[in-house]
Amino acid sequence: MATTLVKNIKKIAGLGAPESPLRGNNLARLDSIDNAYLLLEDNEIAGYGPMTGLKHAGFDEEVDATGRFVLPAWCDSHTHLVFAASREEEFVDKLKGLSYAEIAARGGGILNSARKLQAASEDELFVSAWKRLEELAKWGTGAVEIKSGYGLTPEAELKMLRVIKKLKEKSPLSIKATFLGAHTYPPEYKHDHAGYIDSIIHDMLPVIGKEKLADYIDVFCEHGFFSQEETETICRAGMQYGLKAKIHANQLNLSGGVQVGVKLCAVSVDHLETMDQATIALLAGSDTIGTMLPTAAFFLRMPFQPARQLIDANCAVALATDFNPGSSPSGNMNLVVAMSCIQMKMLPEEAINAATINGAFAMELQHETGSIEPGKKANFILTTEINSLAYIPYAFGNNLVDRVMVDGKWQ
Ligand code: NIG
Ligand code: FE
């Protein structure tokens, strides 16, 4: 057994193992110890405490963390990080005045990504996604959810999910896979929505179930994409194969996505740029987590998610990157945390909890990661020398992550 001691930590934060996602006032509660140590055995957290209580000696590795903070590694519960190509040409079109909807109507957007992904090999997709994962880990991410949805044919959706399965097998990061065949309608089904839904249910889901290619099912519930009723039909079909729902809801409109998510006991409903009081109250009364994706709102110049209203109403909220080539070409959780404080008025402690333990709950990984707790995976961030936790979102754009351990390995 290999032992590692991280000693003289200025503050270790994110301690404990809450039994349910943090809500309301509890979201601001980030348990911590000053002048602390953290003990690791192989790939697990073995213990922590104040330096004055450190009894053991003779560790295989010792790291002096004087002046530095330790936090749980980020848990990014919503990404589309398997894709074939970036889309900066659309970004420039947008700068010239075209809207997201206009770009989509020209065959851009998701369909552009789908054409490129259909032409890419499984190996090419794996190599590029692997590089992205390595980069995310260096920025402090230890767990990540990855969606399909840029395939849109049985062959290409299964190819994407097989790439995600391989990433799961080979990466030190904890990974969950989500089937998002219902991301948009492929051109050949533009006038036959029922036909595409039929293909999702009868051509894709049985193979996904048989090969255990996904943990969750997602639908882009949005005007012009999938209606509330279609979303319910598709999610229920996925649930037959044991896939719980995680839904793209209320991004551009009051789409009914939150309603269907709550009805189906979805693990999460994600985006939530467009909310009203009734929808917030419904979410607050449920066990479904509301996942906010501020960098997507930022990139699309949309109003940010109403974080304060959601938290004050007692909704369980998480933060994630939505890393994808169309609406959030960044997988940097540090930026998400900073933006949620600066633009959405979340407190630093609230943002850190939403990006760690509540993100872990949104991937059902709360027993494995998301907090510093003996028995959980050795996933944590060691910051540079900083004076306070608040400095992390305050000094946005600075890289304050010095070292990251994921599954017991320095990244
Ligand atoms: O989560 N909202 C739908 N899907 C993605 C964007 C997809 C794209 O433009 O490629 C999102 O923002
Ligand atoms: Fe998304």
XYZ file of C-alpha atoms in Angstrom, residues 31-220:
190
model
C -16.990 22.338 6.368
C -13.273 22.976 6.681
C -10.235 22.765 8.978
C -7.344 25.236 9.136
C -3.726 24.059 9.330
C -4.620 20.512 8.404
C -3.272 17.301 6.962
C -4.764 14.890 4.425
C -3.758 11.244 4.334
C -4.139 9.032 1.263
C -3.730 5.288 0.928
C -3.352 4.146 -2.663
C -6.257 5.741 -4.520
C -8.394 6.458 -1.440
C -8.715 9.168 1.138
C -7.676 7.583 4.453
C -8.079 10.497 6.846
C -7.682 14.172 7.587
C -7.481 16.427 10.610
C -5.622 19.315 12.218
C -1.813 19.116 12.028
C -1.712 18.992 15.830
C -3.547 15.641 15.661
C -1.186 13.988 13.155
C 0.085 10.837 14.851
C 1.581 8.681 12.103
C 4.965 9.012 10.426
C 6.891 7.328 7.615
C 4.833 8.003 4.503
C 5.852 7.008 0.997
C 5.294 10.552 -0.238
C 4.979 13.835 1.657
C 3.728 17.068 0.111
C 4.128 20.337 1.946
C 1.019 22.481 1.318
C 2.040 25.528 3.348
C -0.119 28.506 2.344
C -2.299 26.393 0.067
C -5.863 25.098 0.128
C -7.215 21.612 -0.536
C -10.661 21.228 -2.127
C -12.540 18.233 -3.545
C -11.935 17.869 -7.283
C -14.696 19.380 -9.430
C -17.615 17.160 -10.465
C -18.763 18.267 -13.925
C -22.171 16.654 -14.340
C -23.042 17.900 -17.849
C -20.733 17.782 -20.879
C -20.750 16.874 -24.551
C -16.998 16.408 -24.697
C -16.889 13.781 -27.420
C -17.031 15.754 -30.663
C -15.198 15.695 -33.970
C -14.467 19.363 -34.547
C -14.709 22.821 -33.065
C -17.164 25.355 -34.577
C -15.441 28.720 -34.421
C -16.697 29.594 -37.929
C -20.235 29.685 -36.480
C -18.917 31.752 -33.617
C -17.731 34.355 -36.124
C -21.133 34.208 -37.911
C -22.706 34.907 -34.555
C -20.398 37.864 -34.006
C -21.641 39.168 -37.354
C -25.214 39.054 -36.071
C -26.725 35.620 -36.778
C -28.721 34.058 -33.942
C -28.361 30.486 -32.578
C -31.699 29.635 -34.244
C -30.615 31.142 -37.599
C -27.357 29.205 -37.504
C -29.309 26.024 -36.737
C -31.740 26.725 -39.603
C -28.783 26.939 -42.024
C -27.751 23.391 -41.136
C -25.247 24.646 -38.604
C -25.310 23.947 -34.914
C -25.869 20.406 -33.771
C -26.303 19.142 -37.365
C -22.910 20.550 -38.312
C -21.336 18.621 -35.418
C -23.306 15.504 -36.394
C -22.025 15.529 -39.999
C -18.445 15.776 -38.762
C -18.898 13.131 -36.097
C -20.496 10.687 -38.528
C -17.371 10.984 -40.708
C -14.903 10.497 -37.841
C -13.582 7.105 -36.733
C -14.027 5.735 -33.233
C -10.258 6.010 -32.700
C -10.119 9.652 -33.804
C -12.972 10.528 -31.468
C -11.324 8.680 -28.616
C -7.973 10.425 -29.052
C -9.452 13.932 -29.159
C -11.805 13.284 -26.223
C -8.945 11.784 -24.222
C -6.905 14.981 -24.695
C -9.862 17.057 -23.494
C -10.237 14.857 -20.419
C -6.538 15.243 -19.607
C -6.885 19.003 -19.854
C -9.986 19.029 -17.623
C -8.168 16.962 -15.014
C -5.326 19.504 -14.919
C -7.920 22.199 -14.249
C -9.230 20.228 -11.297
C -12.039 18.021 -12.609
C -12.172 14.510 -11.179
C -15.573 13.298 -12.382
C -17.486 14.028 -15.534
C -20.715 13.121 -17.303
C -20.469 12.792 -21.091
C -23.408 12.763 -23.519
C -23.880 11.323 -26.971
C -26.108 13.366 -29.279
C -23.791 14.353 -32.118
C -24.422 11.062 -33.935
C -28.162 11.174 -34.710
C -28.081 7.820 -36.542
C -28.039 4.439 -34.816
C -24.516 3.802 -36.085
C -23.072 7.161 -35.048
C -24.864 7.343 -31.678
C -23.571 3.881 -30.786
C -20.098 4.891 -31.977
C -20.149 7.875 -29.624
C -21.339 5.788 -26.700
C -18.631 3.199 -27.371
C -16.045 5.973 -27.285
C -17.441 7.091 -23.911
C -17.339 3.490 -22.664
C -13.667 3.255 -23.617
C -12.948 6.573 -21.874
C -14.647 5.157 -18.780
C -12.475 2.072 -18.879
C -9.168 3.880 -19.402
C -9.432 7.219 -17.629
C -8.709 7.800 -13.933
C -11.682 10.188 -13.900
C -15.074 8.860 -12.820
C -17.268 9.003 -15.917
C -21.015 8.619 -16.477
C -22.496 8.175 -19.964
C -25.737 9.734 -21.145
C -27.641 8.810 -24.309
C -28.836 11.998 -26.014
C -30.076 10.595 -29.327
C -32.907 13.127 -28.967
C -30.615 16.147 -29.333
C -32.237 17.298 -32.571
C -33.987 15.762 -35.582
C -31.597 14.615 -38.316
C -32.419 16.125 -41.761
C -33.925 12.883 -43.119
C -36.509 12.980 -40.300
C -37.190 16.708 -40.493
C -40.816 16.031 -41.461
C -41.141 12.702 -39.691
C -40.552 13.279 -36.009
C -42.412 10.116 -35.075
C -40.086 8.149 -37.364
C -36.967 9.401 -35.593
C -38.420 8.768 -32.146
C -39.285 5.286 -33.347
C -35.666 4.781 -34.418
C -34.416 5.956 -31.012
C -36.741 3.529 -29.263
C -36.415 0.516 -31.551
C -32.990 0.807 -33.216
C -30.833 2.534 -30.619
C -32.113 1.815 -27.105
C -32.157 -2.011 -27.354
C -28.452 -2.066 -28.312
C -27.596 0.520 -25.655
C -29.383 -1.600 -23.074
C -27.769 -4.835 -24.206
C -24.222 -3.459 -24.331
C -24.710 -1.277 -21.226
C -23.563 1.780 -23.131
C -25.319 4.428 -21.038
C -26.259 5.326 -17.479
C -28.785 8.059 -18.313
C -31.151 9.235 -21.021
C -31.379 12.877 -22.037
C -33.667 14.828 -24.392
C -33.325 18.411 -25.628
